[in-house]
Coordinates of C-alpha atoms and ligand atoms in Angstrom, one line a residue:
M1 CA 70.7 87.0 131.0
I2 CA 71.6 83.2 129.0
V3 CA 70.8 82.9 125.6
L4 CA 70.8 80.0 123.4
G5 CA 72.4 81.0 119.5
I6 CA 70.7 79.3 116.7
E7 CA 72.7 79.9 113.3
T8 CA 71.9 77.6 110.2
S9 CA 71.8 80.5 107.1
C10 CA 74.9 78.6 105.0
D11 CA 76.0 74.7 105.8
E12 CA 76.6 74.6 108.9
T13 CA 73.9 73.8 111.8
A14 CA 74.9 75.0 114.6
A15 CA 73.3 76.3 118.4
A16 CA 74.8 78.1 121.2
I17 CA 74.8 79.2 124.7
V18 CA 76.1 82.3 125.9
Q19 CA 76.2 84.7 129.1
D20 CA 75.2 88.4 129.0
G21 CA 76.6 88.9 125.2
R22 CA 80.6 87.6 126.5
R23 CA 80.8 84.5 127.8
V24 CA 80.4 81.1 125.7
L25 CA 79.1 78.7 127.8
H26 CA 78.7 75.8 125.0
S27 CA 79.0 75.8 121.0
T28 CA 78.0 73.0 118.2
I29 CA 78.7 73.1 115.3
A30 CA 77.2 70.5 113.1
S31 CA 79.3 70.9 109.8
Q32 CA 78.3 70.0 106.3
L33 CA 81.5 69.4 104.7
A34 CA 81.3 66.1 103.5
L35 CA 77.8 66.4 101.8
H36 CA 78.6 68.9 99.6
Q37 CA 82.4 67.4 98.6
P38 CA 81.1 66.2 95.7
F39 CA 79.7 68.6 94.4
K40 CA 82.8 71.4 94.9
G41 CA 80.5 74.1 96.7
V42 CA 77.5 73.9 98.6
V43 CA 74.2 72.7 97.3
P44 CA 71.5 75.0 98.9
E45 CA 68.1 72.0 98.4
L46 CA 70.9 69.5 100.6
A47 CA 72.1 72.3 102.8
S48 CA 68.2 73.3 103.8
R49 CA 67.4 69.0 103.9
A50 CA 70.2 68.4 106.1
H51 CA 69.5 71.4 108.6
V52 CA 66.3 69.6 109.3
E53 CA 68.2 66.6 109.8
R54 CA 70.7 67.8 112.4
I55 CA 69.3 70.8 114.0
N56 CA 67.2 69.3 116.9
D57 CA 70.3 67.4 117.9
V58 CA 72.2 70.5 117.8
I59 CA 70.0 72.5 119.5
E60 CA 69.5 69.5 122.5
K61 CA 73.3 68.9 122.9
A62 CA 73.1 72.6 123.4
L63 CA 70.4 72.9 126.1
S64 CA 71.8 69.7 127.6
T65 CA 74.6 72.0 128.9
H66 CA 71.7 74.5 130.2
R67 CA 68.7 73.6 130.6
R68 CA 67.4 77.5 131.9
I69 CA 67.7 79.6 129.2
D70 CA 66.4 83.2 129.0
A71 CA 66.0 84.2 125.2
I72 CA 66.6 83.5 121.8
A73 CA 68.6 84.5 119.0
V74 CA 68.5 83.3 115.1
T75 CA 69.7 84.2 111.9
T76 CA 67.7 86.2 109.9
G77 CA 69.7 86.7 106.8
P78 CA 71.8 87.2 104.8
G79 CA 71.9 83.2 103.4
L80 CA 70.3 81.0 101.8
I81 CA 66.7 80.9 102.1
G82 CA 65.4 77.4 102.8
C83 CA 68.3 76.9 105.4
L84 CA 67.6 80.6 107.2
L85 CA 64.3 79.3 107.4
V86 CA 64.9 76.0 109.0
G87 CA 66.4 77.7 111.8
T88 CA 64.1 81.0 112.3
V89 CA 60.6 78.1 112.1
T90 CA 62.9 75.6 115.0
A91 CA 64.1 79.0 116.9
R92 CA 60.3 80.7 117.1
M93 CA 58.5 77.1 118.0
L94 CA 61.3 76.8 120.5
A95 CA 60.6 80.5 122.1
W96 CA 57.0 79.8 121.9
V97 CA 57.2 76.6 124.1
K98 CA 59.4 78.0 126.5
K99 CA 57.8 80.9 126.7
I100 CA 60.6 83.4 126.1
P101 CA 62.0 86.2 124.1
I102 CA 63.4 85.8 120.3
V103 CA 65.3 88.3 118.6
G104 CA 66.2 87.9 115.0
V105 CA 69.7 88.7 114.1
N106 CA 72.2 89.6 110.6
H107 CA 74.5 87.0 110.2
L108 CA 77.3 89.7 109.0
E109 CA 76.8 91.8 112.3
G110 CA 77.2 88.4 114.0
H111 CA 80.5 88.2 112.1
L112 CA 82.2 91.5 114.4
F113 CA 80.3 90.1 117.4
A114 CA 83.1 86.9 117.3
G115 CA 85.8 89.5 118.0
L116 CA 83.5 90.9 120.8
V117 CA 82.7 87.3 122.1
E118 CA 86.7 86.9 122.3
H119 CA 87.8 89.8 123.7
P120 CA 85.8 91.4 126.8
R121 CA 87.7 94.6 127.0
L122 CA 86.4 95.7 123.5
R123 CA 83.8 98.4 123.6
P124 CA 82.3 100.2 120.7
P125 CA 83.2 102.4 118.0
F126 CA 86.1 100.4 116.1
L127 CA 86.7 99.2 112.2
G128 CA 84.8 96.0 110.8
L129 CA 86.2 93.7 108.4
I130 CA 83.8 91.0 107.2
V131 CA 85.5 88.2 105.3
S132 CA 83.6 85.7 104.3
G133 CA 82.2 83.4 101.7
G134 CA 79.6 86.2 100.5
H135 CA 80.5 89.0 101.6
T136 CA 84.0 91.4 101.6
E137 CA 82.5 94.6 103.5
L138 CA 84.0 97.4 105.8
V139 CA 81.9 98.5 108.6
I140 CA 81.6 100.8 111.0
F141 CA 80.6 99.7 113.8
K142 CA 79.4 102.7 115.5
D143 CA 77.5 101.2 118.6
Y144 CA 75.6 97.7 119.1
G145 CA 72.8 97.5 116.8
R146 CA 74.5 100.8 115.2
Y147 CA 76.5 100.3 111.5
Q148 CA 77.9 102.1 108.3
K149 CA 78.9 100.4 105.4
L150 CA 81.8 102.4 103.9
G151 CA 82.5 99.9 101.4
S152 CA 81.6 96.2 99.6
T153 CA 82.8 94.1 97.0
R154 CA 81.6 95.0 93.6
D155 CA 82.2 91.3 92.9
D156 CA 83.8 88.4 93.9
A157 CA 83.7 88.0 97.9
A158 CA 87.2 87.4 99.1
G159 CA 86.0 83.9 100.3
E160 CA 84.8 83.1 96.7
A161 CA 87.9 83.9 95.3
F162 CA 89.7 81.5 97.8
D163 CA 87.2 78.7 96.7
K164 CA 87.2 79.3 92.8
V165 CA 91.4 79.9 92.5
A166 CA 91.6 76.6 94.5
N167 CA 88.7 74.9 91.7
L168 CA 90.9 76.0 89.0
L169 CA 94.2 74.5 91.7
D170 CA 92.7 71.6 91.6
L171 CA 92.5 71.8 95.2
P172 CA 89.8 70.1 97.3
F173 CA 86.5 71.9 99.1
P174 CA 86.4 73.8 100.8
G175 CA 88.9 76.1 98.7
G176 CA 90.0 79.0 101.4
P177 CA 91.0 76.1 103.4
S178 CA 93.0 74.0 100.8
V179 CA 94.6 77.4 99.1
D180 CA 95.9 78.5 103.1
K181 CA 97.4 74.8 103.5
A182 CA 98.9 74.5 99.9
A183 CA 100.6 78.3 100.3
H184 CA 102.1 77.5 103.2
T185 CA 105.3 76.3 101.3
G186 CA 104.9 78.2 98.2
N187 CA 106.5 81.3 97.1
P188 CA 104.3 84.7 97.6
A189 CA 106.2 86.4 94.2
A190 CA 106.4 83.2 92.4
V191 CA 103.7 85.5 89.9
A192 CA 102.8 89.2 90.4
F193 CA 98.7 88.6 90.2
P194 CA 96.9 92.0 89.7
R195 CA 95.6 94.2 93.1
A196 CA 92.7 96.4 92.2
W197 CA 93.1 99.1 94.6
I198 CA 89.8 101.3 93.1
P199 CA 91.2 104.0 94.6
G200 CA 89.5 106.7 96.3
T201 CA 87.1 104.2 97.3
H202 CA 86.9 101.5 100.3
D203 CA 85.4 99.0 97.6
F204 CA 87.0 95.6 96.7
S205 CA 87.1 93.6 93.6
F206 CA 88.5 90.0 93.5
S207 CA 86.9 89.1 90.0
G208 CA 89.6 90.1 88.1
L209 CA 92.3 88.5 90.0
K210 CA 90.6 85.2 90.0
T211 CA 90.3 85.7 85.8
S212 CA 93.8 86.7 86.0
V213 CA 94.6 83.1 87.7
R214 CA 92.9 81.7 85.4
N215 CA 94.1 83.1 82.1
Y216 CA 97.5 82.5 83.8
L217 CA 96.8 78.6 83.7
W218 CA 95.8 78.7 80.4
D219 CA 98.5 80.5 78.9
T220 CA 101.0 78.6 80.4
P221 CA 102.3 75.5 79.3
V222 CA 102.0 72.8 82.4
R223 CA 106.0 72.2 82.8
K224 CA 106.6 76.5 82.6
R225 CA 104.0 76.4 85.5
P226 CA 105.5 76.8 89.3
A227 CA 104.1 74.3 91.5
V228 CA 101.0 74.5 92.9
A229 CA 101.9 75.6 95.9
D230 CA 103.6 79.0 94.6
L231 CA 100.5 79.8 92.9
A232 CA 98.4 79.2 95.9
A233 CA 100.5 81.7 97.6
S234 CA 100.8 84.1 95.0
F235 CA 97.0 84.7 94.6
Q236 CA 96.4 84.8 98.4
E237 CA 99.1 87.1 98.4
A238 CA 97.1 89.4 96.3
V239 CA 93.9 89.0 98.3
V240 CA 95.9 89.5 101.6
D241 CA 97.8 92.7 100.3
V242 CA 94.5 94.5 99.6
L243 CA 92.1 93.8 102.5
V244 CA 95.0 94.6 104.7
E245 CA 96.1 97.7 103.2
K246 CA 92.3 98.7 102.1
T247 CA 91.4 98.0 105.6
M248 CA 94.5 100.3 107.5
R249 CA 93.9 103.5 104.9
A250 CA 90.3 103.0 106.3
A251 CA 91.4 102.9 109.9
E252 CA 93.3 106.1 109.4
S253 CA 90.7 108.1 106.9
H254 CA 88.4 107.6 109.7
G255 CA 90.3 107.7 113.0
F256 CA 89.6 104.5 114.4
S257 CA 92.7 102.2 116.5
S258 CA 90.9 99.2 117.1
I259 CA 89.9 96.9 113.9
V260 CA 88.0 93.8 114.0
V261 CA 88.2 91.3 111.5
G262 CA 85.4 88.7 111.4
G263 CA 84.2 85.8 108.5
G264 CA 85.4 82.9 107.6
V265 CA 88.5 84.0 105.3
A266 CA 89.9 85.9 109.2
A267 CA 90.7 82.0 109.8
N268 CA 93.4 82.8 107.1
S269 CA 96.9 82.4 108.1
R270 CA 98.6 84.4 105.8
L271 CA 95.9 87.6 106.5
R272 CA 96.2 86.8 110.1
A273 CA 99.7 87.6 109.9
A274 CA 99.9 90.2 108.1
F275 CA 96.6 92.1 110.2
R276 CA 99.5 91.4 113.1
Q277 CA 102.6 93.1 111.6
A278 CA 100.2 95.9 109.7
A279 CA 98.8 96.3 113.6
R280 CA 102.3 96.6 115.2
E281 CA 103.7 98.9 112.0
N282 CA 100.6 101.8 112.7
K283 CA 100.1 101.3 116.3
V284 CA 96.3 100.2 115.8
H285 CA 95.3 96.9 117.7
V286 CA 93.9 94.3 115.3
Y287 CA 91.4 91.8 116.6
L288 CA 90.9 87.9 115.3
P289 CA 88.3 86.0 116.4
D290 CA 89.7 82.1 117.4
L291 CA 89.6 80.4 114.4
S292 CA 86.3 78.1 115.6
F293 CA 84.8 81.4 116.0
C294 CA 85.8 82.9 112.3
T295 CA 83.8 80.6 110.3
D296 CA 80.2 80.8 110.4
N297 CA 79.2 79.6 114.6
A298 CA 76.1 80.0 116.6
A299 CA 77.8 82.1 119.5
M300 CA 78.2 84.9 117.5
I301 CA 74.2 85.3 117.2
A302 CA 73.6 84.6 120.7
A303 CA 76.0 87.4 121.5
A304 CA 74.4 90.1 119.2
G305 CA 71.4 88.6 120.1
Y306 CA 71.7 89.9 123.9
F307 CA 72.9 93.3 123.3
K308 CA 70.0 94.1 120.8
L309 CA 67.1 92.6 123.6
K310 CA 69.3 94.6 126.1
R311 CA 68.2 97.7 124.3
G312 CA 64.8 96.7 124.7
L313 CA 63.4 95.8 121.4
P314 CA 60.4 94.8 120.3
R315 CA 60.5 91.3 121.6
N316 CA 58.5 88.4 120.1
A317 CA 58.4 90.3 116.8
R318 CA 57.7 88.4 113.7
L319 CA 61.0 87.2 112.4
T320 CA 61.1 88.0 108.8
V321 CA 64.0 86.0 106.6
N322 CA 65.9 88.1 104.1
A323 CA 68.5 86.0 102.0
N324 CA 70.0 89.5 100.7
L325 CA 69.5 91.4 104.5
E326 CA 72.2 94.4 104.2
I327 CA 74.2 95.6 107.3
A328 CA 73.8 98.8 106.4
N329 CA 71.5 100.7 108.4
W330 CA 70.4 97.3 110.2
T331 CA 69.8 100.0 113.0
H332 CA 67.1 98.9 115.6
Ligands
KG4_1 O1 82.1 83.1 107.2 P1 82.4 82.0 106.3 O2 81.9 80.6 107.4 O3 80.7 81.4 105.8 C1 79.9 82.7 105.1 O4 78.9 83.3 106.0 O5 80.0 82.6 103.6 O6 83.2 81.8 105.2 C2 82.8 80.8 104.8 C3 84.1 81.2 103.5 C4 84.4 79.9 102.1 O7 84.5 81.2 101.3 C5 86.0 79.3 103.0 O8 86.5 79.4 101.7 C6 86.4 80.6 103.2 O9 85.4 81.2 104.1 N1 87.7 80.2 104.4 C7 88.7 80.6 104.1 C8 89.7 80.1 105.2 N2 88.9 79.5 106.2 C9 87.5 79.5 105.9 N3 89.5 81.0 103.5 C10 91.2 81.5 103.2 N4 91.6 81.2 104.3 C11 91.2 79.9 105.3 N5 92.1 79.5 106.3
ZN2 ZN1 79.4 83.3 107.8

């Protein structure tokens, strides 16, 4: 079955064609980076308008590689409501014209399917860690479409912390990749920023860490501060320590030997290295999607949609967008 995936939940307009949920035949992403750069963050109204301007081209480009598609999968949430509407309205129209089924996909679920797309032999159940700009969630991927949330952030998402700290350090938007790059030459032990372990839970917290970086900058005269690279590396190390350690503990306590990490922060070079090392030490498999499938893309949406259609779920059901869609109990 050939599925066209459409993703417009935030600032990437994306379309992809995936065969049988595992083989990516085509993937196009039109980034709005330059548009939002001057504002150091995604401006929702500009993002929706940019999706309107780009979506036809992006879909046309995908369809020009494979005219025959059997179904459409589109992100229905979570995300920016105006952006989600552009994707779902366009997808519904196309499905109606082509007289093919359409399914809604949870964006967070999609981030875990990025790992499945990349690793054809991987099968559920496994433990999933979603680390994106808006979410940090530990999820048990019991089966396709059956998820149980173990923990999530109580305040800022990991990606949000990267973005906010990049701002504090005067690094360019988007913050995550800038901190990652700056940290390459930095000393991760330069400043001992705090780690929020929140014992006894699988929850995370990153806002205290962000505040601690801000207070450090306020309290330390410029001439006494370590280099930006050292500050970036020290902050990044604190995020990575918590994400890796808490994920490993969750895997151990729930008996999982396969872990999938997805979302934009999964592109972080230090996080990837730390997960690879922890995988060796703990004798577990950690699946890290290729960088292009960590950040938002439509291949992961097409893959999730394929497995949903394969389960024979209601076709052509009304698609309802939900800016705050949860992954917990997203059972279909
Ligand atoms: O998954 P994603 O593309 O969009 C959302 O669903 O939010 O994630 C975007 C987030 C942003 O916060 C961005 O700064 C972060 O992922 N990010 C990174 C890196 N690349 C993207 N964070 C740390 N290191 C990176 N290399
Ligand atoms: Zn995302």
